[in-house]
PDB file of C-alpha atoms in Angstrom:
ATOM      1  CA  ARG A 473      84.403-103.192 -10.970  1.00  0.00           C
ATOM      2  CA  ALA A 474      80.994-104.253 -10.451  1.00  0.00           C
ATOM      3  CA  LEU A 475      79.182-102.829  -7.335  1.00  0.00           C
ATOM      4  CA  ASP A 476      78.275-104.938  -4.416  1.00  0.00           C
ATOM      5  CA  GLU A 477      74.697-105.628  -3.126  1.00  0.00           C
ATOM      6  CA  LYS A 478      75.039-103.202  -0.562  1.00  0.00           C
ATOM      7  CA  GLU A 479      76.041-100.368  -2.820  1.00  0.00           C
ATOM      8  CA  LEU A 480      73.269-100.977  -4.503  1.00  0.00           C
ATOM      9  CA  TYR A 481      70.855-101.722  -1.643  1.00  0.00           C
ATOM     10  CA  LEU A 482      71.197 -98.027  -1.092  1.00  0.00           C
ATOM     11  CA  PRO A 483      70.572 -96.420  -4.141  1.00  0.00           C
ATOM     12  CA  HIS A 484      67.932 -98.658  -4.607  1.00  0.00           C
ATOM     13  CA  LEU A 485      66.300 -97.782  -1.163  1.00  0.00           C
ATOM     14  CA  GLU A 486      66.806 -94.000  -2.059  1.00  0.00           C
ATOM     15  CA  LEU A 487      64.747 -94.682  -5.176  1.00  0.00           C
ATOM     16  CA  ILE A 488      62.323 -96.248  -3.795  1.00  0.00           C
ATOM     17  CA  GLU A 489      61.861 -93.594  -1.273  1.00  0.00           C
ATOM     18  CA  MET A 490      62.206 -91.033  -3.588  1.00  0.00           C
ATOM     19  CA  ASN A 491      59.491 -92.736  -6.015  1.00  0.00           C
ATOM     20  CA  LYS A 492      57.136 -92.656  -2.731  1.00  0.00           C
ATOM     21  CA  GLY A 493      57.750 -89.103  -2.718  1.00  0.00           C
ATOM     22  CA  SER A 494      57.030 -88.474  -6.138  1.00  0.00           C
ATOM     23  CA  VAL A 495      54.044 -90.094  -5.726  1.00  0.00           C
ATOM     24  CA  GLN A 496      53.312 -88.187  -2.475  1.00  0.00           C
ATOM     25  CA  ARG A 497      54.304 -85.206  -4.439  1.00  0.00           C
ATOM     26  CA  GLU A 498      52.066 -85.838  -6.900  1.00  0.00           C
ATOM     27  CA  VAL A 499      49.189 -86.490  -4.558  1.00  0.00           C
ATOM     28  CA  GLU A 500      49.811 -82.803  -2.982  1.00  0.00           C
ATOM     29  CA  GLU A 501      50.630 -81.384  -6.805  1.00  0.00           C
ATOM     30  CA  ASP A 502      46.975 -82.600  -7.607  1.00  0.00           C
ATOM     31  CA  GLN A 503      45.533 -81.235  -4.049  1.00  0.00           C
ATOM     32  CA  LEU A 504      47.280 -78.208  -4.428  1.00  0.00           C
ATOM     33  CA  LYS A 505      46.059 -77.699  -8.231  1.00  0.00           C
ATOM     34  CA  SER A 506      42.306 -78.464  -6.848  1.00  0.00           C
ATOM     35  CA  GLU A 507      42.786 -75.766  -3.928  1.00  0.00           C
ATOM     36  CA  LEU A 508      44.300 -73.606  -6.576  1.00  0.00           C
ATOM     37  CA  GLN A 509      40.958 -74.227  -8.606  1.00  0.00           C
ATOM     38  CA  HIS A 510      38.680 -73.564  -6.009  1.00  0.00           C
ATOM     39  CA  ALA A 511      40.635 -70.218  -4.833  1.00  0.00           C
ATOM     40  CA  LYS A 512      40.178 -69.016  -8.526  1.00  0.00           C
ATOM     41  CA  GLU A 513      36.726 -69.679  -8.592  1.00  0.00           C
ATOM     42  CA  LYS A 514      36.263 -68.308  -4.617  1.00  0.00           C
ATOM     43  CA  ASN A 515      38.430 -65.434  -6.052  1.00  0.00           C
ATOM     44  CA  GLU A 516      36.093 -64.929  -9.498  1.00  0.00           C
ATOM     45  CA  LEU A 517      32.975 -65.136  -6.912  1.00  0.00           C
ATOM     46  CA  LEU A 518      34.622 -62.679  -4.813  1.00  0.00           C
ATOM     47  CA  LYS A 519      35.998 -60.520  -7.483  1.00  0.00           C
ATOM     48  CA  SER A 520      32.314 -59.467  -7.839  1.00  0.00           C
ATOM     49  CA  ASP A 521      32.085 -58.618  -4.447  1.00  0.00           C
ATOM     50  CA  VAL A 522      35.212 -56.251  -4.573  1.00  0.00           C
ATOM     51  CA  GLU A 523      33.684 -54.801  -7.663  1.00  0.00           C
ATOM     52  CA  ARG A 524      30.627 -53.585  -5.771  1.00  0.00           C
ATOM     53  CA  MET A 525      32.696 -52.991  -2.594  1.00  0.00           C
ATOM     54  CA  GLN A 526      34.855 -50.583  -4.676  1.00  0.00           C
ATOM     55  CA  SER A 527      31.861 -49.283  -6.391  1.00  0.00           C
ATOM     56  CA  ARG A 528      30.217 -48.712  -3.131  1.00  0.00           C
ATOM     57  CA  GLN A 529      33.217 -47.174  -1.774  1.00  0.00           C
ATOM     58  CA  ALA A 530      33.660 -45.131  -4.840  1.00  0.00           C
ATOM     59  CA  LEU A 531      29.798 -43.948  -4.327  1.00  0.00           C
ATOM     60  CA  LEU A 532      30.248 -43.286  -0.655  1.00  0.00           C
ATOM     61  CA  ASP A 533      33.166 -40.837  -1.459  1.00  0.00           C
ATOM     62  CA  LYS A 534      31.352 -39.543  -4.247  1.00  0.00           C
ATOM     63  CA  MET A 535      28.197 -39.107  -1.953  1.00  0.00           C
ATOM     64  CA  GLU A 536      31.094 -37.392   1.142  1.00  0.00           C
ATOM     65  CA  LEU A 537      32.417 -34.976  -1.899  1.00  0.00           C
ATOM     66  CA  LEU A 538      28.678 -33.811  -2.670  1.00  0.00           C
ATOM     67  CA  LYS A 539      27.787 -33.193   0.799  1.00  0.00           C
ATOM     68  CA  LYS A 540      31.166 -31.147   1.254  1.00  0.00           C
ATOM     69  CA  ARG A 541      29.974 -29.381  -2.035  1.00  0.00           C
ATOM     70  CA  LYS A 542      26.446 -28.736  -0.438  1.00  0.00           C
ATOM     71  CA  VAL A 543      27.905 -27.287   2.394  1.00  0.00           C
ATOM     72  CA  TRP A 544      30.071 -24.841   0.280  1.00  0.00           C
ATOM     73  CA  LEU A 545      26.959 -24.329  -2.207  1.00  0.00           C
ATOM     74  CA  PHE A 546      24.683 -23.248   0.997  1.00  0.00           C
ATOM     75  CA  PHE A 547      27.566 -21.226   1.946  1.00  0.00           C
ATOM     76  CA  ASP A 548      27.832 -19.701  -1.465  1.00  0.00           C
ATOM     77  CA  ARG A 549      24.060 -18.724  -1.350  1.00  0.00           C
ATOM     78  CA  LEU A 550      24.518 -17.398   2.248  1.00  0.00           C
ATOM     79  CA  ARG A 551      27.071 -15.454   1.217  1.00  0.00           C
ATOM     80  CA  CYS A 552      25.477 -13.659  -2.150  1.00  0.00           C
ATOM     81  CA  LYS A 553      21.955 -13.275  -0.160  1.00  0.00           C
ATOM     82  CA  ALA A 554      24.269 -11.586   2.579  1.00  0.00           C
ATOM     83  CA  LYS A 555      25.638  -9.121  -0.253  1.00  0.00           C
ATOM     84  CA  ASN A 556      22.425  -8.614  -1.541  1.00  0.00           C
ATOM     85  CA  LEU A 557      21.099  -7.579   1.720  1.00  0.00           C
ATOM     86  CA  LYS A 558      24.125  -5.556   2.366  1.00  0.00           C
ATOM     87  CA  GLU A 559      23.604  -3.900  -1.235  1.00  0.00           C
ATOM     88  CA  GLU A 560      20.100  -3.149   0.375  1.00  0.00           C
ATOM     89  CA  VAL A 561      21.147  -1.511   2.866  1.00  0.00           C
ATOM     90  CA  ILE A 562      23.402   0.538   1.704  1.00  0.00           C
ATOM     91  CA  GLU A 563      20.646   1.710  -1.126  1.00  0.00           C
ATOM     92  CA  ALA A 564      17.963   1.924   1.734  1.00  0.00           C
ATOM     93  CA  GLN A 565      20.507   4.262   4.068  1.00  0.00           C
ATOM     94  CA  ASN A 566      21.278   6.432   0.697  1.00  0.00           C
ATOM     95  CA  HIS A 567      17.409   6.430   0.297  1.00  0.00           C
ATOM     96  CA  TYR A 568      17.065   7.529   3.581  1.00  0.00           C
ATOM     97  CA  ASN A 569      19.687  10.041   3.592  1.00  0.00           C
ATOM     98  CA  GLU A 570      18.183  11.697   0.813  1.00  0.00           C
ATOM     99  CA  VAL A 571      14.884  11.847   2.195  1.00  0.00           C
ATOM    100  CA  ILE A 572      16.224  13.282   4.710  1.00  0.00           C
ATOM    101  CA  GLU A 573      17.715  16.180   2.762  1.00  0.00           C
ATOM    102  CA  GLU A 574      14.355  16.544   1.020  1.00  0.00           C
ATOM    103  CA  ILE A 575      12.646  16.793   4.553  1.00  0.00           C
ATOM    104  CA  ARG A 576      15.385  19.194   6.020  1.00  0.00           C
ATOM    105  CA  PRO A 577      13.678  22.220   4.866  1.00  0.00           C
ATOM    106  CA  LEU A 578      10.121  20.837   5.867  1.00  0.00           C
ATOM    107  CA  LYS A 579      11.442  20.526   8.860  1.00  0.00           C
ATOM    108  CA  ASN A 580      12.308  24.424   9.149  1.00  0.00           C
ATOM    109  CA  ILE A 581       8.650  24.725   8.459  1.00  0.00           C
ATOM    110  CA  VAL A 582       7.363  22.364  10.945  1.00  0.00           C
ATOM    111  CA  GLU A 583       9.408  23.953  13.630  1.00  0.00           C
ATOM    112  CA  GLU A 584       8.191  27.679  13.013  1.00  0.00           C
ATOM    113  CA  ALA A 585       4.737  25.711  12.812  1.00  0.00           C
ATOM    114  CA  LYS A 586       5.326  24.463  15.945  1.00  0.00           C
ATOM    115  CA  LYS A 587       6.279  27.908  17.219  1.00  0.00           C
ATOM    116  CA  TYR A 588       3.195  29.616  15.681  1.00  0.00           C
ATOM    117  CA  LYS A 589       1.123  26.896  17.314  1.00  0.00           C
ATOM    118  CA  GLU A 590       2.559  28.177  20.892  1.00  0.00           C
ATOM    119  CA  PHE A 591       2.101  31.111  20.158  1.00  0.00           C
ATOM    120  CA  CYS A 592      -1.404  30.984  19.076  1.00  0.00           C
ATOM    121  CA  TRP A 593      -1.782  28.452  21.775  1.00  0.00           C
ATOM    122  CA  THR A 594      -0.916  31.493  24.232  1.00  0.00           C
ATOM    123  CA  GLU A 595      -2.717  33.930  22.535  1.00  0.00           C
ATOM    124  CA  GLN A 596      -6.032  31.359  22.592  1.00  0.00           C
ATOM    125  CA  GLU A 597      -5.475  30.919  26.462  1.00  0.00           C
ATOM    126  CA  LYS A 598      -4.863  35.281  26.843  1.00  0.00           C
ATOM    127  CA  LEU A 599      -8.575  35.367  24.743  1.00  0.00           C
ATOM    128  CA  LYS A 600     -10.065  32.983  27.133  1.00  0.00           C
ATOM    129  CA  ILE A 601      -8.742  34.511  30.300  1.00  0.00           C
ATOM    130  CA  LEU A 602      -9.920  37.845  28.817  1.00  0.00           C
ATOM    131  CA  TYR A 603     -13.214  36.377  27.842  1.00  0.00           C
ATOM    132  CA  THR A 604     -13.990  35.219  31.076  1.00  0.00           C
ATOM    133  CA  ASN A 605     -12.909  38.318  32.792  1.00  0.00           C
ATOM    134  CA  HIS A 606     -14.919  40.093  30.183  1.00  0.00           C
ATOM    135  CA  HIS A 607     -17.859  37.624  31.140  1.00  0.00           C
ATOM    136  CA  ARG A 608     -17.311  38.275  34.670  1.00  0.00           C
ATOM    137  CA  ARG A 609     -17.486  42.127  34.496  1.00  0.00           C
ATOM    138  CA  ASN A 610     -20.258  41.699  32.281  1.00  0.00           C
ATOM    139  CA  ASP A 611     -22.285  39.479  34.651  1.00  0.00           C
ATOM    140  CA  HIS A 612     -21.241  42.028  37.433  1.00  0.00           C
ATOM    141  CA  ILE A 613     -22.489  44.947  35.099  1.00  0.00           C
ATOM    142  CA  GLN A 614     -25.687  43.293  34.677  1.00  0.00           C
ATOM    143  CA  ASN A 615     -26.085  42.308  37.985  1.00  0.00           C
ATOM    144  CA  GLU A 616     -25.566  45.995  38.833  1.00  0.00           C
ATOM    145  CA  MET A 617     -27.685  47.150  36.537  1.00  0.00           C
ATOM    146  CA  SER A 618     -30.554  45.163  37.528  1.00  0.00           C
ATOM    147  CA  LYS A 619     -30.007  46.315  41.386  1.00  0.00           C
ATOM    148  CA  LEU A 620     -30.149  49.924  40.003  1.00  0.00           C
ATOM    149  CA  LYS A 621     -33.246  48.659  38.062  1.00  0.00           C
ATOM    150  CA  GLU A 622     -34.552  47.183  41.161  1.00  0.00           C
ATOM    151  CA  MET A 623     -33.940  51.167  42.944  1.00  0.00           C
ATOM    152  CA  CYS A 624     -35.356  52.998  40.491  1.00  0.00           C
ATOM    153  CA  ASN A 625     -38.474  50.642  40.250  1.00  0.00           C
ATOM    154  CA  LEU A 626     -39.106  51.025  43.817  1.00  0.00           C
ATOM    155  CA  ALA A 627     -37.884  54.912  43.433  1.00  0.00           C
ATOM    156  CA  LEU A 628     -40.137  55.306  40.511  1.00  0.00           C
ATOM    157  CA  GLY A 629     -42.540  53.529  42.403  1.00  0.00           C
ATOM    158  CA  ARG A 630     -42.281  55.521  45.905  1.00  0.00           C
ATOM    159  CA  ALA A 631     -42.495  58.782  43.777  1.00  0.00           C
ATOM    160  CA  SER A 632     -45.521  57.508  41.902  1.00  0.00           C
ATOM    161  CA  ALA A 633     -46.620  56.572  44.980  1.00  0.00           C
ATOM    162  CA  GLU A 634     -46.018  59.999  46.846  1.00  0.00           C
ATOM    163  CA  ASP A 635     -47.147  61.767  43.432  1.00  0.00           C
ATOM    164  CA  GLN A 636     -50.419  59.997  43.977  1.00  0.00           C
ATOM    165  CA  ARG A 637     -50.608  60.963  47.638  1.00  0.00           C
ATOM    166  CA  ARG A 638     -50.001  64.438  46.830  1.00  0.00           C
ATOM    167  CA  LYS A 639     -52.632  64.687  44.039  1.00  0.00           C
ATOM    168  CA  ALA A 640     -54.791  63.319  46.245  1.00  0.00           C
ATOM    169  CA  LYS A 641     -54.056  65.644  49.096  1.00  0.00           C
ATOM    170  CA  GLU A 642     -54.256  68.363  46.379  1.00  0.00           C
ATOM    171  CA  ASN A 643     -58.057  66.747  45.482  1.00  0.00           C
ATOM    172  CA  LYS A 644     -58.830  66.990  48.813  1.00  0.00           C
ATOM    173  CA  LYS A 645     -57.801  70.424  48.945  1.00  0.00           C
ATOM    174  CA  VAL A 646     -59.672  71.294  45.993  1.00  0.00           C
ATOM    175  CA  GLN A 647     -62.737  70.016  46.893  1.00  0.00           C
ATOM    176  CA  LEU A 648     -62.596  71.556  50.111  1.00  0.00           C
ATOM    177  CA  GLN A 649     -62.367  74.936  48.646  1.00  0.00           C
TER     178      GLN A 649
END
């Protein structure tokens, strides 16, 4: 059986439409291919940026890690110094204790020397007092001696004056006789 025009026309229109669609699809395909090519080129350009960013991020991560390590190293150094200082303190304490043990007999000697010093000071004070009293007595005795001397001199002077008067009287008596 033969197809009539109506039956052929509709598939013909569909074919035309399909052909238009295929041209349009080809244009879209070309357009998509050019966009894809452009995106690939852009991707290649961005790939180096991404690599730089990844490299930068890796360096930043490494820097962060090194900062943490630095803090721990600083802490570790301080811990070692503290340990060394603690050992030095213990060593100094031991040395101090040894010196104290060595000095202990000397402390007794020093205590005895202090007691002796106090005794000597007391004796020195006693001697000063005795010396002062002796000096006062000596001064008093010298004053008394001076007074006695003066009195003796006066008495001698009177006696010699009386002697002279008596001799003078005797001489007058002898002359009168």
